[in-house]
Short mmCIF file of C-alpha atoms in Angstrom, two decimals:
data_model
loop_
_atom_site.label_atom_id
_atom_site.label_comp_id
_atom_site.label_asym_id
_atom_site.label_seq_id
_atom_site.Cartn_x
_atom_site.Cartn_y
_atom_site.Cartn_z
CA MET A 1 17.12 -0.79 8.59
CA LEU A 2 19.41 -3.63 8.10
CA MET A 3 18.10 -7.09 7.25
CA SER A 4 20.64 -9.91 7.35
CA LEU A 5 20.06 -12.91 5.83
CA PRO A 6 18.43 -15.67 9.38
CA CYS A 7 20.04 -18.69 9.78
CA LEU A 8 17.54 -21.12 8.89
CA ALA A 9 18.58 -25.12 9.14
CA PRO A 10 18.80 -27.20 7.61
CA ALA A 11 19.50 -25.23 4.46
CA ALA A 12 18.28 -25.84 1.31
CA THR A 13 19.70 -28.41 -1.34
CA SER A 14 19.13 -27.78 -4.41
CA LEU A 15 16.71 -25.11 -6.49
CA GLN A 16 13.97 -27.36 -6.24
CA ASP A 17 14.17 -27.75 -2.78
CA ALA A 18 14.67 -24.32 -2.15
CA ASN A 19 11.67 -23.45 -4.40
CA GLU A 20 9.48 -25.87 -2.19
CA ARG A 21 10.53 -24.23 1.08
CA ALA A 22 9.87 -20.32 -0.36
CA ARG A 23 6.09 -21.91 -1.44
CA THR A 24 5.95 -23.70 2.35
CA TYR A 25 6.96 -20.70 3.58
CA VAL A 26 4.85 -18.31 1.90
CA ARG A 27 1.59 -19.89 2.73
CA GLN A 28 2.32 -20.60 6.45
CA THR A 29 2.61 -16.79 6.32
CA MET A 30 -0.18 -15.95 4.51
CA ALA A 31 -2.31 -17.44 7.19
CA GLU A 32 -0.42 -16.07 10.44
CA GLN A 33 -1.28 -12.74 8.58
CA ARG A 34 -4.08 -13.35 7.47
CA ILE A 35 -3.24 -11.88 3.81
CA PRO A 36 -5.93 -12.19 1.05
CA GLY A 37 -3.38 -12.20 -2.24
CA LEU A 38 -0.10 -12.58 -2.60
CA GLN A 39 2.58 -12.75 -5.74
CA LEU A 40 6.02 -14.35 -4.92
CA ALA A 41 9.00 -14.06 -8.04
CA VAL A 42 12.61 -15.12 -7.30
CA VAL A 43 15.64 -14.58 -9.18
CA LYS A 44 18.48 -16.42 -9.23
CA ASP A 45 21.71 -15.63 -11.44
CA GLY A 46 19.81 -13.76 -14.22
CA ARG A 47 16.55 -15.68 -14.19
CA ILE A 48 13.26 -16.58 -12.54
CA VAL A 49 13.21 -19.29 -10.94
CA LEU A 50 9.95 -18.83 -9.11
CA SER A 51 6.40 -17.38 -9.99
CA GLU A 52 3.53 -18.13 -8.11
CA SER A 53 0.57 -16.43 -7.33
CA TYR A 54 -1.68 -17.61 -4.26
CA GLY A 55 -4.85 -16.44 -2.54
CA TYR A 56 -7.61 -14.00 -3.31
CA ALA A 57 -7.01 -10.80 -5.75
CA ASN A 58 -10.52 -9.78 -4.75
CA VAL A 59 -12.20 -11.87 -1.34
CA GLU A 60 -16.31 -10.89 -1.68
CA ASN A 61 -16.13 -12.05 -5.02
CA LYS A 62 -13.53 -15.03 -5.15
CA VAL A 63 -11.42 -13.96 -7.88
CA PRO A 64 -7.94 -15.90 -7.81
CA ALA A 65 -4.68 -13.72 -7.91
CA THR A 66 -2.61 -14.67 -10.97
CA PRO A 67 0.23 -14.06 -12.81
CA LYS A 68 -1.58 -11.24 -14.80
CA THR A 69 -3.20 -9.70 -11.25
CA LEU A 70 -1.79 -6.04 -11.00
CA PHE A 71 -0.47 -5.01 -7.47
CA PRO A 72 0.25 -1.07 -6.43
CA ILE A 73 3.74 -1.04 -5.36
CA ASN A 74 3.57 2.32 -4.36
CA SER A 75 6.59 3.74 -2.58
CA ALA A 76 8.71 0.95 -4.13
CA THR A 77 8.10 3.25 -7.69
CA LYS A 78 11.11 5.22 -6.68
CA SER A 79 13.39 2.82 -7.47
CA PHE A 80 11.98 3.34 -11.24
CA THR A 81 12.71 6.99 -10.76
CA GLY A 82 16.09 6.56 -9.66
CA VAL A 83 16.66 4.17 -12.91
CA ALA A 84 15.00 7.39 -14.95
CA LEU A 85 17.42 9.79 -13.62
CA MET A 86 20.41 7.71 -13.78
CA GLN A 87 19.30 7.27 -17.60
CA LEU A 88 19.06 11.26 -18.03
CA ALA A 89 22.16 11.88 -16.64
CA GLN A 90 24.24 8.98 -18.77
CA ALA A 91 22.34 10.99 -21.95
CA GLY A 92 23.85 14.42 -20.73
CA GLN A 93 20.49 15.42 -20.18
CA VAL A 94 20.90 15.81 -16.24
CA ASP A 95 23.53 16.21 -13.57
CA LEU A 96 22.62 14.63 -10.61
CA ASP A 97 25.20 17.17 -8.78
CA ALA A 98 23.77 20.27 -10.17
CA PRO A 99 20.65 21.92 -8.47
CA ALA A 100 17.52 21.23 -9.11
CA SER A 101 16.87 25.08 -10.06
CA ARG A 102 18.90 24.78 -13.47
CA TYR A 103 16.03 22.59 -14.69
CA LEU A 104 13.43 23.72 -12.91
CA ASP A 105 12.65 27.79 -12.59
CA ASP A 106 9.69 28.15 -9.94
CA LEU A 107 11.22 26.67 -6.46
CA PRO A 108 11.40 28.79 -3.48
CA ALA A 109 14.78 31.07 -2.84
CA ALA A 110 15.92 28.18 0.00
CA TRP A 111 15.15 24.95 -2.59
CA ARG A 112 17.18 26.27 -5.22
CA PRO A 113 20.41 24.93 -3.95
CA ILE A 114 19.12 21.54 -3.23
CA ARG A 115 21.13 18.63 -5.70
CA VAL A 116 19.32 16.33 -7.90
CA ARG A 117 20.61 13.82 -5.93
CA GLN A 118 19.85 15.21 -2.76
CA LEU A 119 16.31 14.70 -3.84
CA LEU A 120 16.64 11.49 -4.78
CA GLY A 121 18.40 10.45 -1.60
CA HIS A 122 15.73 12.25 0.43
CA THR A 123 18.85 14.62 2.02
CA SER A 124 16.62 17.40 0.77
CA GLY A 125 15.69 19.50 3.82
CA LEU A 126 12.44 20.15 1.75
CA PRO A 127 8.85 19.75 3.42
CA ASP A 128 6.19 16.82 3.11
CA ILE A 129 3.54 17.46 0.62
CA VAL A 130 1.82 14.96 2.13
CA ASP A 131 0.36 14.54 5.96
CA GLN A 132 -1.68 11.82 7.57
CA ARG A 133 -4.17 12.91 5.74
CA GLY A 134 -3.12 12.93 2.34
CA LEU A 135 -2.13 16.60 0.47
CA ILE A 136 -1.85 19.22 2.38
CA GLY A 137 -3.73 22.60 1.48
CA GLY A 138 -7.18 21.24 1.96
CA GLY A 139 -7.33 21.47 -1.78
CA ASN A 140 -6.21 20.12 -4.75
CA GLU A 141 -2.70 19.18 -6.00
CA ALA A 142 -2.04 22.69 -7.43
CA ALA A 143 -3.00 23.69 -3.74
CA ALA A 144 -0.98 21.53 -2.40
CA TRP A 145 2.15 22.69 -4.40
CA ASN A 146 1.87 26.26 -3.37
CA ALA A 147 0.81 25.32 0.43
CA VAL A 148 4.34 23.10 0.39
CA LYS A 149 6.61 25.91 -1.35
CA ALA A 150 5.13 28.27 0.92
CA LEU A 151 6.27 26.45 4.38
CA PRO A 152 10.43 26.50 5.66
CA LEU A 153 12.63 23.72 4.90
CA ASP A 154 12.47 21.21 7.62
CA ALA A 155 16.58 20.93 7.92
CA PRO A 156 19.68 22.70 6.42
CA ILE A 157 20.01 20.39 3.04
CA GLY A 158 22.02 17.57 3.36
CA GLN A 159 21.97 17.57 7.03
CA ARG A 160 19.99 14.71 7.32
CA PHE A 161 17.53 11.70 6.02
CA ALA A 162 14.11 12.70 5.67
CA TYR A 163 11.89 10.61 3.92
CA ASN A 164 8.94 12.81 2.12
CA GLN A 165 7.05 12.71 -1.49
CA THR A 166 8.00 16.54 -2.06
CA ASN A 167 10.96 15.30 -3.57
CA TYR A 168 9.77 13.08 -6.52
CA GLY A 169 7.15 14.97 -7.17
CA LEU A 170 9.91 17.53 -8.02
CA LEU A 171 12.04 14.73 -9.64
CA ALA A 172 9.17 13.90 -12.04
CA GLN A 173 9.02 17.99 -12.95
CA ILE A 174 12.37 17.74 -13.81
CA ILE A 175 11.63 14.46 -16.27
CA VAL A 176 9.02 15.65 -17.77
CA LYS A 177 11.17 19.19 -19.04
CA GLN A 178 14.05 17.61 -19.76
CA THR A 179 12.53 14.77 -21.88
CA ARG A 180 9.78 16.95 -23.34
CA MET A 181 7.20 13.57 -22.40
CA PRO A 182 5.15 12.99 -19.70
CA TYR A 183 6.82 10.93 -16.49
CA GLU A 184 4.36 7.58 -17.64
CA GLN A 185 5.30 8.01 -20.69
CA TYR A 186 9.12 8.30 -20.53
CA LEU A 187 8.49 5.20 -18.05
CA ALA A 188 6.88 3.16 -20.63
CA GLN A 189 8.73 3.63 -23.44
CA ARG A 190 12.43 3.86 -21.90
CA GLN A 191 11.89 1.27 -19.33
CA PHE A 192 8.63 -1.24 -19.87
CA ALA A 193 9.11 -1.88 -23.30
CA VAL A 194 12.73 -2.64 -22.94
CA ALA A 195 12.26 -4.51 -19.47
CA GLY A 196 9.48 -6.58 -21.07
CA MET A 197 6.28 -5.31 -18.95
CA PRO A 198 3.51 -5.03 -21.09
CA LEU A 199 0.73 -5.07 -18.58
CA THR A 200 2.41 -2.60 -15.95
CA THR A 201 0.74 0.80 -15.28
CA PHE A 202 -0.30 3.31 -13.16
CA GLY A 203 -3.25 4.30 -10.82
CA ASP A 204 -4.41 4.24 -7.36
CA SER A 205 -7.65 2.85 -5.85
CA TYR A 206 -9.82 5.66 -7.47
CA ASP A 207 -8.59 4.69 -10.63
CA LEU A 208 -10.21 2.04 -13.06
CA VAL A 209 -7.27 -0.66 -13.86
CA PRO A 210 -8.35 -3.98 -15.38
CA ASN A 211 -6.88 -6.85 -13.37
CA ALA A 212 -5.84 -4.55 -10.52
CA ALA A 213 -6.37 -6.49 -7.05
CA THR A 214 -8.29 -5.01 -4.46
CA ILE A 215 -6.29 -3.72 -1.43
CA TYR A 216 -7.66 -4.74 2.14
CA SER A 217 -6.82 -4.15 5.85
CA HIS A 218 -6.89 -5.70 9.30
CA THR A 219 -6.65 -1.85 10.88
CA PRO A 220 -10.12 -1.27 13.00
CA ARG A 221 -12.23 1.88 11.50
CA GLY A 222 -13.42 2.70 14.62
CA THR A 223 -16.77 1.91 14.47
CA LEU A 224 -19.37 0.21 16.90
CA ALA A 225 -19.58 -2.80 14.97
CA LYS A 226 -18.99 -5.99 17.25
CA ASN A 227 -15.98 -7.40 14.47
CA ASP A 228 -14.51 -3.86 14.31
CA ASN A 229 -11.23 -5.24 15.66
CA ASP A 230 -11.31 -8.46 13.55
CA ARG A 231 -12.19 -7.44 10.02
CA LEU A 232 -11.03 -7.06 6.57
CA SER A 233 -12.23 -3.89 4.82
CA ARG A 234 -11.04 -2.05 1.62
CA TRP A 235 -8.28 -0.33 1.69
CA ILE A 236 -8.36 3.00 -0.05
CA TYR A 237 -5.58 5.17 -1.26
CA ASP A 238 -4.48 7.90 -2.77
CA MET A 239 -2.01 8.51 -5.31
CA PRO A 240 -2.22 11.65 -6.59
CA TYR A 241 -0.98 12.41 -10.47
CA SER A 242 1.79 14.56 -9.50
CA LEU A 243 2.78 12.63 -7.30
CA TRP A 244 3.09 9.26 -9.63
CA ALA A 245 7.02 9.23 -9.68
CA GLY A 246 6.89 8.09 -5.88
CA GLY A 247 4.48 5.85 -5.65
CA GLY A 248 1.94 5.21 -8.48
CA ILE A 249 3.38 2.00 -10.66
CA GLN A 250 0.48 -1.04 -10.56
CA THR A 251 2.61 -4.30 -11.74
CA THR A 252 3.21 -7.93 -11.28
CA ALA A 253 5.62 -9.81 -9.54
CA GLU A 254 7.09 -11.43 -12.93
CA GLU A 255 6.91 -8.43 -14.80
CA LEU A 256 9.18 -6.68 -11.86
CA SER A 257 11.69 -9.49 -11.80
CA HIS A 258 11.84 -8.88 -15.51
CA TRP A 259 12.96 -5.48 -14.69
CA LEU A 260 14.42 -6.01 -12.29
CA ILE A 261 17.34 -8.38 -14.51
CA ALA A 262 17.03 -5.73 -16.83
CA VAL A 263 18.40 -3.26 -14.01
CA SER A 264 21.27 -5.82 -12.88
CA ASN A 265 22.50 -6.60 -16.41
CA GLY A 266 22.80 -3.08 -17.54
CA ARG A 267 20.02 -3.01 -20.43
CA LEU A 268 18.38 0.15 -19.10
CA ILE A 269 21.62 1.76 -17.29
CA PRO A 270 25.22 0.69 -17.54
CA LYS A 271 26.54 -1.61 -14.94
CA ASP A 272 28.74 0.90 -13.46
CA ALA A 273 25.72 3.42 -12.90
CA VAL A 274 23.78 0.75 -10.98
CA GLN A 275 26.56 0.63 -8.48
CA ARG A 276 26.35 4.65 -8.18
CA MET A 277 22.37 4.28 -8.17
CA TRP A 278 22.88 1.97 -5.40
CA THR A 279 25.59 3.73 -3.24
CA PRO A 280 23.94 5.56 -0.40
CA GLU A 281 23.60 9.22 -0.78
CA LYS A 282 26.22 11.30 1.37
CA LEU A 283 25.14 13.43 4.74
CA ASN A 284 27.23 17.02 4.98
CA ASP A 285 29.14 15.35 7.70
CA GLY A 286 30.34 12.28 5.69
CA SER A 287 28.18 9.73 6.96
CA ASP A 288 26.09 7.35 4.65
CA GLY A 289 21.90 8.45 4.49
CA ALA A 290 19.64 5.79 4.07
CA TRP A 291 18.85 5.50 0.44
CA GLY A 292 20.94 6.02 -2.97
CA ALA A 293 19.29 7.42 -5.66
CA GLY A 294 15.67 5.72 -5.51
CA TRP A 295 16.21 2.48 -3.93
CA PRO A 296 16.95 2.01 0.10
CA VAL A 297 20.20 0.54 0.95
CA LEU A 298 19.53 -2.01 3.52
CA GLN A 299 23.19 -3.00 3.53
CA ALA A 300 25.99 -0.98 1.78
CA ALA A 301 29.09 -3.63 2.85
CA PRO A 302 29.12 -7.11 0.88
CA PRO A 303 27.05 -8.75 0.82
CA ARG A 304 24.88 -6.13 0.02
CA GLN A 305 21.23 -5.66 0.22
CA VAL A 306 19.16 -3.05 -1.95
CA ALA A 307 14.90 -2.60 -1.94
CA GLY A 308 12.35 -0.91 -3.02
CA ILE A 309 9.83 -1.04 -0.25
CA GLY A 310 6.09 0.36 -0.54
CA GLY A 311 2.48 0.98 0.87
CA ALA A 312 3.03 -1.47 3.78
CA ARG A 313 2.20 -4.70 1.54
CA ALA A 314 4.82 -4.83 -1.32
CA ALA A 315 8.72 -5.05 -1.51
CA PHE A 316 11.30 -5.97 -3.12
CA ILE A 317 14.85 -6.95 -2.07
CA VAL A 318 18.09 -7.42 -4.15
CA TYR A 319 21.20 -9.32 -2.92
CA PRO A 320 23.65 -8.46 -5.42
CA ASP A 321 26.51 -10.27 -4.34
CA ASP A 322 24.38 -13.30 -3.90
CA GLY A 323 23.36 -13.31 -7.91
CA LEU A 324 19.64 -13.11 -5.78
CA ALA A 325 16.68 -10.94 -5.68
CA VAL A 326 13.21 -11.69 -4.39
CA VAL A 327 9.69 -9.83 -4.94
CA VAL A 328 6.83 -10.05 -2.96
CA LEU A 329 3.55 -8.24 -3.83
CA THR A 330 0.13 -8.78 -1.39
CA ASN A 331 -2.92 -6.77 -1.01
CA LEU A 332 -2.83 -6.22 2.50
CA ALA A 333 -1.88 -2.98 3.96
CA GLY A 334 0.41 -4.03 7.22
CA ALA A 335 1.75 -7.20 5.51
CA ASN A 336 5.07 -5.44 5.32
CA PRO A 337 7.13 -8.12 2.97
CA GLN A 338 10.35 -6.68 3.54
CA ARG A 339 10.30 -8.24 6.61
CA PHE A 340 9.75 -11.71 5.62
CA ILE A 341 11.62 -11.45 1.88
CA PRO A 342 14.78 -12.07 4.14
CA LYS A 343 14.06 -15.32 5.04
CA ILE A 344 12.94 -16.37 1.37
CA ALA A 345 15.75 -15.45 0.40
CA GLU A 346 18.13 -17.63 2.60
CA PHE A 347 16.53 -20.44 0.84
CA TYR A 348 18.60 -18.96 -2.27
CA VAL A 349 21.66 -19.04 -1.01
CA LEU A 350 23.07 -22.09 -1.77
CA PRO A 351 26.23 -24.38 -1.81
CA GLY A 352 28.42 -25.22 -4.66
CA PRO A 353 27.04 -27.49 -7.28
CA ALA A 354 23.98 -27.54 -5.72
CA ALA A 355 22.56 -24.03 -7.04
CA LYS A 356 22.58 -25.40 -10.50
CA ARG A 357 20.79 -28.18 -9.83
#
């Protein structure tokens, strides 16, 4: 889905003005959507120009959101997995054009021709290991993997884009096989430590993560309570260990900004690899898919826009041609910050010399 920068008048005239407009807009949006807690960070020309926290990390105990509060980014974790595969490709440990079966021995026959890049771009045609109720198979993670491997392909390989979690579960297995270390350890060593992310970790609602925000929802629970349609409730989400590569990271907006800077300036992978990572995966008919290597590509032609979007409550959008990135993390399922980040971004497309003030 293309998200263009809206035209808001009058335009910001300085960085200070842009920051104040962003603060005002975020507070208004939080009030309108009843978002309990939020972190905002803005990166402009390789530096963090705004990083602030608002509201409550935990409503019932009135715990304020702080710069150190950890928010789950769920499926935006896939962008980190994309960087990991690009790192392994640069090191000669993975060929993105090779079939996944070169690295994984226990794939069903129909899965064996799927290329690594097709897993990254969600063009594999694989069935999903997760449905609306969670893991398929009615049991544990092992049962779910057995169940999904018994299913036929949903579509011919490379024919269409179809988002699913199976792709990233397999990518995690490739990372483990080729690096001989757990997925989370590889990311901690090769990305978190390099970018400066000491607080970033993994987990879901069932894990005991210090300083983690409580997740909420305004979605009716279907009870007979008189206020069922209009009350804040806890939102419980499950992210099984074998699917952490598709949705397990908990982090802060500021640490995520450090990572985006490290990605953009070539500290994690060379800049030409970054551009390849942000290029849409081609379908069999030559058309563009919706994703590059781990990143939704919102706009492929200049001015480009790539993103990480997760859990309907966390998002970041990078505008490479404007030297800009905006991160918004919330603890409200349904906040969908990817929908209002473009309005924040517009404040920072500053005219000429005003951009440096």
